[in-house]
Amino acid sequence: MSFLKLGTRRPFSFSSALRIFHPRFFSYVAEGESVHASDATKPSFIHPSAVVHPNAVIGEGVSIGPFCSVSSYAKLGNGCQLYPGSHIFGSTELGDNCMLMTGAIVGDDYPGCTIIGSNNIIGYHAVVGVKCQDLKYKPEDECFLEVGHNNDIREHTSIHRSSKSTDRTVIGDENLIMGSCHIAHDCKIGNSNIFANNTLLAGHVEVEDCVHTAGATVVHQFCHLGSFSFLGGGSVVSQDVPKYMMVSGERAELRGLNLVGLTRRGFSIEEIRSLRAAYRKIFMCVDASVGSFEERLAQVEQDNKLIHVPAVRAMLQSIHDSFAEDRRGICRFRVWNGMALEAC
């Protein structure tokens, strides 16, 4: 990657005001000139009304639209596009081909840094990499956010840096984070997750891979969401959701396996059948003589047919991990006869 020091860009002249705005690349084309995509992406363009510090480092083919601002410690990779009124603050690094829509804000002037990978879209008026909302945070402490590649972060979303220098907020690759979502300090988000509108994650929440939340979902701090799980709309999740499971409710309860999600993600019929058998033995047993939840869990672990299925072993491990000393246990579930509620 080659970079351009902003102090070397040509000064604005009156003749530039007579040029025509080309919306795709935020570049200006003189009347009568032809434009080719391969040519337009090579030179960087900075609108005369943008406020860009001369120490900022700009890659090739970067377009910075009207009324944007870029800080002195910012680094923009090749092909980045800043739509009008978007801003980059503090020590912030964008990978190649990132796009900031109108009103987006990335980074903060507080100690620490925000690192955004390649091919990310930051939606209209989204706020990414700003100071956390934690009263324990001290302004002199460094705080960090790391975002992977190919994420679509939609309008009005807020994502905060870590609350302390020894931790960081992390978002993986290929996540779809829909409008007005909130990801608080020190969260750890995996890959290929879908957060529907108004999903709210409190501090220190960990989300594995391929998790899907429906709209207006709220997750309590320090909760874990296992891979391939589904959270129903309007759920308030205050305990862990194990792998492959589905929860819903004002105080979220287990509602079975995420069968639709598992099918869409390519799980075989045999894998799904084994997971259903294990789930029924643990959570839907009608035989009162089987014993406690722990005994039912142990029974499945001793089932030679089920325990040899990797997906079943992963589900069992996810349940066990939720009962570690620093974890919150799993979401409650109803006993099959409907007469009692067992909370774990």
mmCIF file of C-alpha atoms in Angstrom:
data_model
loop_
_atom_site.group_PDB
_atom_site.id
_atom_site.type_symbol
_atom_site.label_atom_id
_atom_site.label_comp_id
_atom_site.label_asym_id
_atom_site.label_seq_id
_atom_site.Cartn_x
_atom_site.Cartn_y
_atom_site.Cartn_z
ATOM 1 C CA MET A 1 0.000 0.000 0.000
ATOM 2 C CA SER A 2 1.325 3.418 -0.904
ATOM 3 C CA PHE A 3 0.250 6.496 1.002
ATOM 4 C CA LEU A 4 -0.131 10.196 0.345
ATOM 5 C CA LYS A 5 0.834 12.890 2.802
ATOM 6 C CA LEU A 6 -1.944 15.435 2.792
ATOM 7 C CA GLY A 7 0.421 18.376 2.748
ATOM 8 C CA THR A 8 1.268 17.470 -0.851
ATOM 9 C CA ARG A 9 -2.250 17.781 -2.256
ATOM 10 C CA ARG A 10 -2.949 20.574 -4.696
ATOM 11 C CA PRO A 11 -4.475 23.753 -3.246
ATOM 12 C CA PHE A 12 -8.074 24.585 -4.052
ATOM 13 C CA SER A 13 -8.582 27.042 -6.882
ATOM 14 C CA PHE A 14 -11.628 28.804 -8.256
ATOM 15 C CA SER A 15 -11.616 26.538 -11.316
ATOM 16 C CA SER A 16 -12.476 23.539 -9.121
ATOM 17 C CA ALA A 17 -15.817 25.166 -8.370
ATOM 18 C CA LEU A 18 -16.727 24.783 -12.038
ATOM 19 C CA ARG A 19 -16.323 21.036 -12.004
ATOM 20 C CA ILE A 20 -18.987 18.373 -11.863
ATOM 21 C CA PHE A 21 -19.374 16.116 -8.804
ATOM 22 C CA HIS A 22 -19.144 12.427 -9.545
ATOM 23 C CA PRO A 23 -21.146 10.775 -6.697
ATOM 24 C CA ARG A 24 -19.683 7.302 -6.816
ATOM 25 C CA PHE A 25 -16.087 8.231 -6.141
ATOM 26 C CA PHE A 26 -16.444 11.635 -4.506
ATOM 27 C CA SER A 27 -14.205 12.994 -7.228
ATOM 28 C CA TYR A 28 -14.603 15.946 -9.543
ATOM 29 C CA VAL A 29 -14.477 15.638 -13.311
ATOM 30 C CA ALA A 30 -13.884 18.542 -15.622
ATOM 31 C CA GLU A 31 -16.554 19.136 -18.226
ATOM 32 C CA GLY A 32 -15.917 17.157 -21.385
ATOM 33 C CA GLU A 33 -13.592 14.655 -19.671
ATOM 34 C CA SER A 34 -14.431 10.969 -19.536
ATOM 35 C CA VAL A 35 -14.216 8.921 -16.350
ATOM 36 C CA HIS A 36 -13.179 5.275 -16.049
ATOM 37 C CA ALA A 37 -13.546 3.355 -12.788
ATOM 38 C CA SER A 38 -10.007 2.013 -13.000
ATOM 39 C CA ASP A 39 -8.641 5.554 -13.313
ATOM 40 C CA ALA A 40 -10.955 7.148 -10.764
ATOM 41 C CA THR A 41 -9.945 4.832 -7.940
ATOM 42 C CA LYS A 42 -6.195 5.486 -8.236
ATOM 43 C CA PRO A 43 -5.811 9.144 -7.260
ATOM 44 C CA SER A 44 -7.104 10.311 -3.888
ATOM 45 C CA PHE A 45 -9.597 13.145 -3.795
ATOM 46 C CA ILE A 46 -10.239 15.465 -0.848
ATOM 47 C CA HIS A 47 -13.062 17.969 -1.099
ATOM 48 C CA PRO A 48 -11.943 21.547 -0.448
ATOM 49 C CA SER A 49 -14.399 21.909 2.449
ATOM 50 C CA ALA A 50 -13.029 18.844 4.276
ATOM 51 C CA VAL A 51 -10.783 19.428 7.294
ATOM 52 C CA VAL A 52 -7.974 16.895 7.025
ATOM 53 C CA HIS A 53 -4.861 17.148 9.183
ATOM 54 C CA PRO A 54 -1.648 17.259 7.124
ATOM 55 C CA ASN A 55 -0.158 14.433 9.222
ATOM 56 C CA ALA A 56 -2.954 12.014 8.360
ATOM 57 C CA VAL A 57 -1.887 9.126 6.135
ATOM 58 C CA ILE A 58 -4.078 8.488 3.116
ATOM 59 C CA GLY A 59 -3.941 5.489 0.774
ATOM 60 C CA GLU A 60 -4.556 5.413 -2.957
ATOM 61 C CA GLY A 61 -8.018 6.051 -4.352
ATOM 62 C CA VAL A 62 -9.397 7.552 -1.141
ATOM 63 C CA SER A 63 -12.388 9.899 -1.509
ATOM 64 C CA ILE A 64 -13.126 12.387 1.270
ATOM 65 C CA GLY A 65 -16.366 14.250 0.708
ATOM 66 C CA PRO A 66 -17.581 17.686 1.767
ATOM 67 C CA PHE A 67 -17.477 18.752 5.415
ATOM 68 C CA CYS A 68 -15.603 15.661 6.602
ATOM 69 C CA SER A 69 -12.784 15.762 9.141
ATOM 70 C CA VAL A 70 -9.782 13.458 9.583
ATOM 71 C CA SER A 71 -7.485 13.566 12.613
ATOM 72 C CA SER A 72 -3.709 13.840 12.643
ATOM 73 C CA TYR A 73 -3.181 10.216 13.746
ATOM 74 C CA ALA A 74 -5.630 8.686 11.280
ATOM 75 C CA LYS A 75 -4.617 6.147 8.635
ATOM 76 C CA LEU A 76 -6.928 5.402 5.722
ATOM 77 C CA GLY A 77 -6.295 2.387 3.507
ATOM 78 C CA ASN A 78 -6.697 2.262 -0.245
ATOM 79 C CA GLY A 79 -10.115 2.935 -1.718
ATOM 80 C CA CYS A 80 -11.790 4.267 1.427
ATOM 81 C CA GLN A 81 -14.781 6.556 0.924
ATOM 82 C CA LEU A 82 -15.960 9.196 3.378
ATOM 83 C CA TYR A 83 -19.392 10.490 2.525
ATOM 84 C CA PRO A 84 -20.284 14.116 3.353
ATOM 85 C CA GLY A 85 -20.275 14.980 7.033
ATOM 86 C CA SER A 86 -18.479 11.860 8.273
ATOM 87 C CA HIS A 87 -15.617 12.182 10.754
ATOM 88 C CA ILE A 88 -12.550 10.255 11.919
ATOM 89 C CA PHE A 89 -11.112 11.185 15.319
ATOM 90 C CA GLY A 90 -8.101 10.175 17.396
ATOM 91 C CA SER A 91 -5.781 7.295 16.629
ATOM 92 C CA THR A 92 -7.912 5.443 14.095
ATOM 93 C CA GLU A 93 -6.932 3.095 11.299
ATOM 94 C CA LEU A 94 -9.192 2.054 8.441
ATOM 95 C CA GLY A 95 -8.310 -0.888 6.208
ATOM 96 C CA ASP A 96 -8.832 -0.911 2.460
ATOM 97 C CA ASN A 97 -12.193 -0.129 0.871
ATOM 98 C CA CYS A 98 -14.023 1.024 3.976
ATOM 99 C CA MET A 99 -17.019 3.289 3.570
ATOM 100 C CA LEU A 100 -18.289 5.876 6.074
ATOM 101 C CA MET A 101 -21.802 7.036 5.272
ATOM 102 C CA THR A 102 -23.088 10.532 5.988
ATOM 103 C CA GLY A 103 -22.833 11.485 9.652
ATOM 104 C CA ALA A 104 -20.757 8.461 10.687
ATOM 105 C CA ILE A 105 -18.186 9.013 13.445
ATOM 106 C CA VAL A 106 -15.256 6.650 13.939
ATOM 107 C CA GLY A 107 -12.693 6.932 16.751
ATOM 108 C CA ASP A 108 -12.218 9.228 19.695
ATOM 109 C CA ASP A 109 -9.594 11.634 20.972
ATOM 110 C CA TYR A 110 -9.134 9.689 24.205
ATOM 111 C CA PRO A 111 -6.006 7.534 24.737
ATOM 112 C CA GLY A 112 -6.005 4.232 22.913
ATOM 113 C CA CYS A 113 -6.993 3.423 19.354
ATOM 114 C CA THR A 114 -9.681 2.171 17.004
ATOM 115 C CA ILE A 115 -8.659 -0.315 14.314
ATOM 116 C CA ILE A 116 -11.104 -1.122 11.537
ATOM 117 C CA GLY A 117 -10.321 -3.872 9.020
ATOM 118 C CA SER A 118 -11.042 -3.907 5.297
ATOM 119 C CA ASN A 119 -14.334 -3.732 3.389
ATOM 120 C CA ASN A 120 -16.408 -2.425 6.282
ATOM 121 C CA ILE A 121 -19.424 -0.153 5.907
ATOM 122 C CA ILE A 122 -20.199 2.276 8.731
ATOM 123 C CA GLY A 123 -23.796 3.415 8.333
ATOM 124 C CA TYR A 124 -25.477 6.781 8.501
ATOM 125 C CA HIS A 125 -24.856 8.520 11.848
ATOM 126 C CA ALA A 126 -23.316 5.417 13.393
ATOM 127 C CA VAL A 127 -20.832 6.027 16.221
ATOM 128 C CA VAL A 128 -17.975 3.514 16.336
ATOM 129 C CA GLY A 129 -14.960 3.479 18.653
ATOM 130 C CA VAL A 130 -15.909 6.200 21.118
ATOM 131 C CA LYS A 131 -15.410 6.321 24.875
ATOM 132 C CA CYS A 132 -17.272 3.687 26.865
ATOM 133 C CA GLN A 133 -20.288 4.411 29.052
ATOM 134 C CA ASP A 134 -18.748 3.115 32.262
ATOM 135 C CA LEU A 135 -18.316 5.281 35.354
ATOM 136 C CA LYS A 136 -15.266 3.229 36.354
ATOM 137 C CA TYR A 137 -13.417 4.395 33.242
ATOM 138 C CA LYS A 138 -10.613 6.892 33.841
ATOM 139 C CA PRO A 139 -9.980 9.376 30.996
ATOM 140 C CA GLU A 140 -6.221 8.828 31.184
ATOM 141 C CA ASP A 141 -6.569 5.050 30.575
ATOM 142 C CA GLU A 142 -6.071 3.650 27.101
ATOM 143 C CA CYS A 143 -9.104 1.999 25.537
ATOM 144 C CA PHE A 144 -9.370 -0.077 22.383
ATOM 145 C CA LEU A 145 -11.700 -1.316 19.669
ATOM 146 C CA GLU A 146 -10.787 -3.838 16.991
ATOM 147 C CA VAL A 147 -13.121 -4.591 14.086
ATOM 148 C CA GLY A 148 -12.420 -7.293 11.492
ATOM 149 C CA HIS A 149 -13.349 -7.397 7.807
ATOM 150 C CA ASN A 150 -16.506 -7.306 5.707
ATOM 151 C CA ASN A 151 -18.849 -6.032 8.410
ATOM 152 C CA ASP A 152 -22.018 -4.080 7.621
ATOM 153 C CA ILE A 153 -22.684 -1.722 10.536
ATOM 154 C CA ARG A 154 -25.943 0.061 9.847
ATOM 155 C CA GLU A 155 -27.415 3.433 10.720
ATOM 156 C CA HIS A 156 -27.387 4.875 14.254
ATOM 157 C CA THR A 157 -25.447 1.938 15.700
ATOM 158 C CA SER A 158 -23.089 2.635 18.617
ATOM 159 C CA ILE A 159 -20.001 0.551 19.370
ATOM 160 C CA HIS A 160 -17.766 1.517 22.288
ATOM 161 C CA ARG A 161 -14.127 1.001 23.116
ATOM 162 C CA SER A 162 -12.966 -1.031 26.097
ATOM 163 C CA SER A 163 -13.258 0.267 29.643
ATOM 164 C CA LYS A 164 -9.634 -0.420 30.584
ATOM 165 C CA SER A 165 -6.236 -0.759 28.987
ATOM 166 C CA THR A 166 -5.995 -4.484 29.735
ATOM 167 C CA ASP A 167 -9.087 -5.325 27.696
ATOM 168 C CA ARG A 168 -10.569 -4.439 24.311
ATOM 169 C CA THR A 169 -13.837 -4.511 22.459
ATOM 170 C CA VAL A 170 -13.548 -6.953 19.547
ATOM 171 C CA ILE A 171 -15.788 -7.571 16.533
ATOM 172 C CA GLY A 172 -14.913 -10.307 14.056
ATOM 173 C CA ASP A 173 -15.697 -10.680 10.358
ATOM 174 C CA GLU A 174 -18.804 -10.649 8.165
ATOM 175 C CA ASN A 175 -21.278 -9.485 10.793
ATOM 176 C CA LEU A 176 -24.520 -7.690 9.938
ATOM 177 C CA ILE A 177 -25.309 -5.196 12.677
ATOM 178 C CA MET A 178 -28.613 -3.558 11.846
ATOM 179 C CA GLY A 179 -29.947 -0.128 12.721
ATOM 180 C CA SER A 180 -29.781 1.354 16.222
ATOM 181 C CA CYS A 181 -27.900 -1.575 17.751
ATOM 182 C CA HIS A 182 -25.598 -1.003 20.714
ATOM 183 C CA ILE A 183 -22.419 -2.956 21.517
ATOM 184 C CA ALA A 184 -20.978 -1.825 24.818
ATOM 185 C CA HIS A 185 -17.448 -1.847 26.194
ATOM 186 C CA ASP A 186 -15.359 -5.019 26.311
ATOM 187 C CA CYS A 187 -17.782 -7.114 24.247
ATOM 188 C CA LYS A 188 -16.343 -9.929 22.156
ATOM 189 C CA ILE A 189 -18.240 -10.611 18.937
ATOM 190 C CA GLY A 190 -17.332 -13.501 16.642
ATOM 191 C CA ASN A 191 -18.043 -13.970 12.942
ATOM 192 C CA SER A 192 -21.127 -14.122 10.700
ATOM 193 C CA ASN A 193 -23.586 -12.912 13.324
ATOM 194 C CA ILE A 194 -26.826 -11.076 12.544
ATOM 195 C CA PHE A 195 -28.075 -8.511 15.059
ATOM 196 C CA ALA A 196 -31.515 -7.194 14.128
ATOM 197 C CA ASN A 197 -32.596 -3.624 14.804
ATOM 198 C CA ASN A 198 -32.319 -2.344 18.376
ATOM 199 C CA THR A 199 -30.293 -5.286 19.677
ATOM 200 C CA LEU A 200 -28.561 -4.046 22.842
ATOM 201 C CA LEU A 201 -25.497 -5.778 24.277
ATOM 202 C CA ALA A 202 -24.308 -4.643 27.704
ATOM 203 C CA GLY A 203 -20.659 -4.644 28.741
ATOM 204 C CA HIS A 204 -18.495 -7.787 28.577
ATOM 205 C CA VAL A 205 -21.025 -9.799 26.570
ATOM 206 C CA GLU A 206 -19.463 -12.558 24.457
ATOM 207 C CA VAL A 207 -21.100 -13.681 21.239
ATOM 208 C CA GLU A 208 -19.684 -16.653 19.357
ATOM 209 C CA ASP A 209 -20.319 -17.288 15.632
ATOM 210 C CA CYS A 210 -23.500 -17.393 13.537
ATOM 211 C CA VAL A 211 -25.763 -16.042 16.281
ATOM 212 C CA HIS A 212 -29.015 -14.400 15.180
ATOM 213 C CA THR A 213 -30.960 -11.950 17.317
ATOM 214 C CA ALA A 214 -34.417 -10.689 16.424
ATOM 215 C CA GLY A 215 -35.410 -7.069 16.985
ATOM 216 C CA ALA A 216 -35.346 -5.265 20.336
ATOM 217 C CA THR A 217 -33.282 -7.943 22.078
ATOM 218 C CA VAL A 218 -31.482 -6.996 25.307
ATOM 219 C CA VAL A 219 -28.523 -8.959 26.677
ATOM 220 C CA HIS A 220 -27.299 -8.534 30.276
ATOM 221 C CA GLN A 221 -23.640 -7.832 30.976
ATOM 222 C CA PHE A 222 -21.230 -10.809 31.120
ATOM 223 C CA CYS A 223 -23.641 -13.138 29.291
ATOM 224 C CA HIS A 224 -22.419 -15.580 26.634
ATOM 225 C CA LEU A 225 -24.325 -16.410 23.461
ATOM 226 C CA GLY A 226 -23.278 -19.731 21.945
ATOM 227 C CA SER A 227 -22.771 -20.330 18.238
ATOM 228 C CA PHE A 228 -25.838 -20.913 16.034
ATOM 229 C CA SER A 229 -28.229 -19.740 18.739
ATOM 230 C CA PHE A 230 -31.314 -17.602 18.139
ATOM 231 C CA LEU A 231 -32.793 -14.912 20.385
ATOM 232 C CA GLY A 232 -36.451 -14.113 19.818
ATOM 233 C CA GLY A 233 -37.714 -10.578 19.366
ATOM 234 C CA GLY A 234 -38.097 -8.527 22.531
ATOM 235 C CA SER A 235 -36.160 -11.038 24.638
ATOM 236 C CA VAL A 236 -34.363 -9.934 27.785
ATOM 237 C CA VAL A 237 -31.444 -12.339 28.181
ATOM 238 C CA SER A 238 -29.917 -12.373 31.642
ATOM 239 C CA GLN A 239 -28.122 -15.741 31.522
ATOM 240 C CA ASP A 240 -26.102 -17.678 28.958
ATOM 241 C CA VAL A 241 -27.601 -19.166 25.804
ATOM 242 C CA PRO A 242 -25.829 -22.456 24.965
ATOM 243 C CA LYS A 243 -24.852 -23.426 21.430
ATOM 244 C CA TYR A 244 -27.607 -24.281 18.936
ATOM 245 C CA MET A 245 -30.464 -23.201 21.212
ATOM 246 C CA MET A 246 -33.346 -20.784 20.869
ATOM 247 C CA VAL A 247 -34.625 -18.471 23.608
ATOM 248 C CA SER A 248 -37.407 -15.929 23.868
ATOM 249 C CA GLY A 249 -39.460 -14.136 26.447
ATOM 250 C CA GLU A 250 -39.453 -11.042 28.634
ATOM 251 C CA ARG A 251 -37.128 -13.076 30.860
ATOM 252 C CA ALA A 252 -35.694 -15.317 28.193
ATOM 253 C CA GLU A 253 -36.311 -19.055 28.503
ATOM 254 C CA LEU A 254 -35.066 -21.955 26.409
ATOM 255 C CA ARG A 255 -37.582 -22.774 23.680
ATOM 256 C CA GLY A 256 -35.770 -25.631 21.974
ATOM 257 C CA LEU A 257 -33.126 -25.891 19.295
ATOM 258 C CA ASN A 258 -32.619 -23.318 16.545
ATOM 259 C CA LEU A 259 -33.692 -25.850 13.931
ATOM 260 C CA VAL A 260 -34.229 -23.334 11.145
ATOM 261 C CA GLY A 261 -30.826 -21.790 11.706
ATOM 262 C CA LEU A 262 -29.087 -25.159 11.883
ATOM 263 C CA THR A 263 -30.684 -26.248 8.623
ATOM 264 C CA ARG A 264 -29.722 -23.029 6.879
ATOM 265 C CA ARG A 265 -26.149 -23.333 8.093
ATOM 266 C CA GLY A 266 -25.738 -26.767 6.552
ATOM 267 C CA PHE A 267 -26.077 -29.120 9.525
ATOM 268 C CA SER A 268 -26.909 -32.618 8.368
ATOM 269 C CA ILE A 269 -30.153 -34.408 9.173
ATOM 270 C CA GLU A 270 -28.234 -36.841 11.367
ATOM 271 C CA GLU A 271 -26.562 -34.032 13.335
ATOM 272 C CA ILE A 272 -29.878 -32.290 13.929
ATOM 273 C CA ARG A 273 -31.537 -35.560 14.912
ATOM 274 C CA SER A 274 -28.790 -36.252 17.466
ATOM 275 C CA LEU A 275 -28.986 -32.728 18.873
ATOM 276 C CA ARG A 276 -32.747 -33.045 19.279
ATOM 277 C CA ALA A 277 -32.377 -36.368 21.077
ATOM 278 C CA ALA A 278 -29.792 -34.901 23.456
ATOM 279 C CA TYR A 279 -31.887 -31.778 24.072
ATOM 280 C CA ARG A 280 -34.964 -33.843 24.914
ATOM 281 C CA LYS A 281 -33.081 -36.027 27.357
ATOM 282 C CA ILE A 282 -31.674 -32.975 29.165
ATOM 283 C CA PHE A 283 -34.524 -30.462 29.077
ATOM 284 C CA MET A 284 -37.739 -32.333 28.192
ATOM 285 C CA CYS A 285 -37.554 -35.555 30.167
ATOM 286 C CA VAL A 286 -40.992 -36.633 31.470
ATOM 287 C CA ASP A 287 -39.625 -39.441 33.623
ATOM 288 C CA ALA A 288 -39.439 -38.064 37.159
ATOM 289 C CA SER A 289 -37.158 -40.918 38.208
ATOM 290 C CA VAL A 290 -34.330 -39.680 35.977
ATOM 291 C CA GLY A 291 -33.315 -37.140 38.592
ATOM 292 C CA SER A 292 -31.813 -33.671 38.610
ATOM 293 C CA PHE A 293 -30.603 -31.577 35.720
ATOM 294 C CA GLU A 294 -27.011 -32.604 36.444
ATOM 295 C CA GLU A 295 -27.970 -36.270 36.375
ATOM 296 C CA ARG A 296 -29.762 -35.906 33.061
ATOM 297 C CA LEU A 297 -26.744 -34.129 31.633
ATOM 298 C CA ALA A 298 -24.491 -36.949 32.813
ATOM 299 C CA GLN A 299 -26.824 -39.491 31.264
ATOM 300 C CA VAL A 300 -26.408 -37.927 27.836
ATOM 301 C CA GLU A 301 -22.641 -37.847 28.292
ATOM 302 C CA GLN A 302 -22.744 -41.593 28.891
ATOM 303 C CA ASP A 303 -24.857 -42.273 25.815
ATOM 304 C CA ASN A 304 -22.374 -43.919 23.440
ATOM 305 C CA LYS A 305 -24.445 -43.089 20.371
ATOM 306 C CA LEU A 306 -24.905 -39.385 21.098
ATOM 307 C CA ILE A 307 -21.529 -38.542 22.598
ATOM 308 C CA HIS A 308 -19.722 -39.491 19.405
ATOM 309 C CA VAL A 309 -21.499 -36.715 17.467
ATOM 310 C CA PRO A 310 -19.243 -33.606 17.511
ATOM 311 C CA ALA A 311 -22.204 -31.200 17.587
ATOM 312 C CA VAL A 312 -23.633 -32.923 20.666
ATOM 313 C CA ARG A 313 -20.270 -32.761 22.427
ATOM 314 C CA ALA A 314 -20.030 -29.060 21.583
ATOM 315 C CA MET A 315 -23.492 -28.414 23.019
ATOM 316 C CA LEU A 316 -22.669 -30.287 26.226
ATOM 317 C CA GLN A 317 -19.400 -28.399 26.622
ATOM 318 C CA SER A 318 -21.218 -25.110 26.099
ATOM 319 C CA ILE A 319 -23.650 -25.994 28.890
ATOM 320 C CA HIS A 320 -20.829 -26.982 31.250
ATOM 321 C CA ASP A 321 -18.893 -23.788 30.506
ATOM 322 C CA SER A 322 -21.916 -21.694 31.480
ATOM 323 C CA PHE A 323 -21.691 -23.027 35.036
ATOM 324 C CA ALA A 324 -18.063 -22.016 35.562
ATOM 325 C CA GLU A 325 -17.343 -19.837 38.565
ATOM 326 C CA ASP A 326 -17.318 -16.553 36.640
ATOM 327 C CA ARG A 327 -20.351 -17.320 34.456
ATOM 328 C CA ARG A 328 -24.075 -16.736 34.875
ATOM 329 C CA GLY A 329 -25.540 -20.199 34.222
ATOM 330 C CA ILE A 330 -27.957 -20.915 31.376
ATOM 331 C CA CYS A 331 -31.357 -19.382 30.710
ATOM 332 C CA ARG A 332 -34.141 -21.029 32.666
ATOM 333 C CA PHE A 333 -36.343 -23.696 31.127
ATOM 334 C CA ARG A 334 -39.712 -25.209 31.866
ATOM 335 C CA VAL A 335 -40.028 -28.794 32.997
ATOM 336 C CA TRP A 336 -41.912 -30.825 30.402
ATOM 337 C CA ASN A 337 -45.037 -31.336 32.533
ATOM 338 C CA GLY A 338 -45.493 -27.565 32.794
ATOM 339 C CA MET A 339 -45.976 -27.689 36.568
ATOM 340 C CA ALA A 340 -42.618 -26.282 37.624
ATOM 341 C CA LEU A 341 -39.941 -23.911 36.469
ATOM 342 C CA GLU A 342 -36.323 -24.924 36.854
ATOM 343 C CA ALA A 343 -33.774 -22.109 36.866
ATOM 344 C CA CYS A 344 -30.114 -22.799 36.308
#
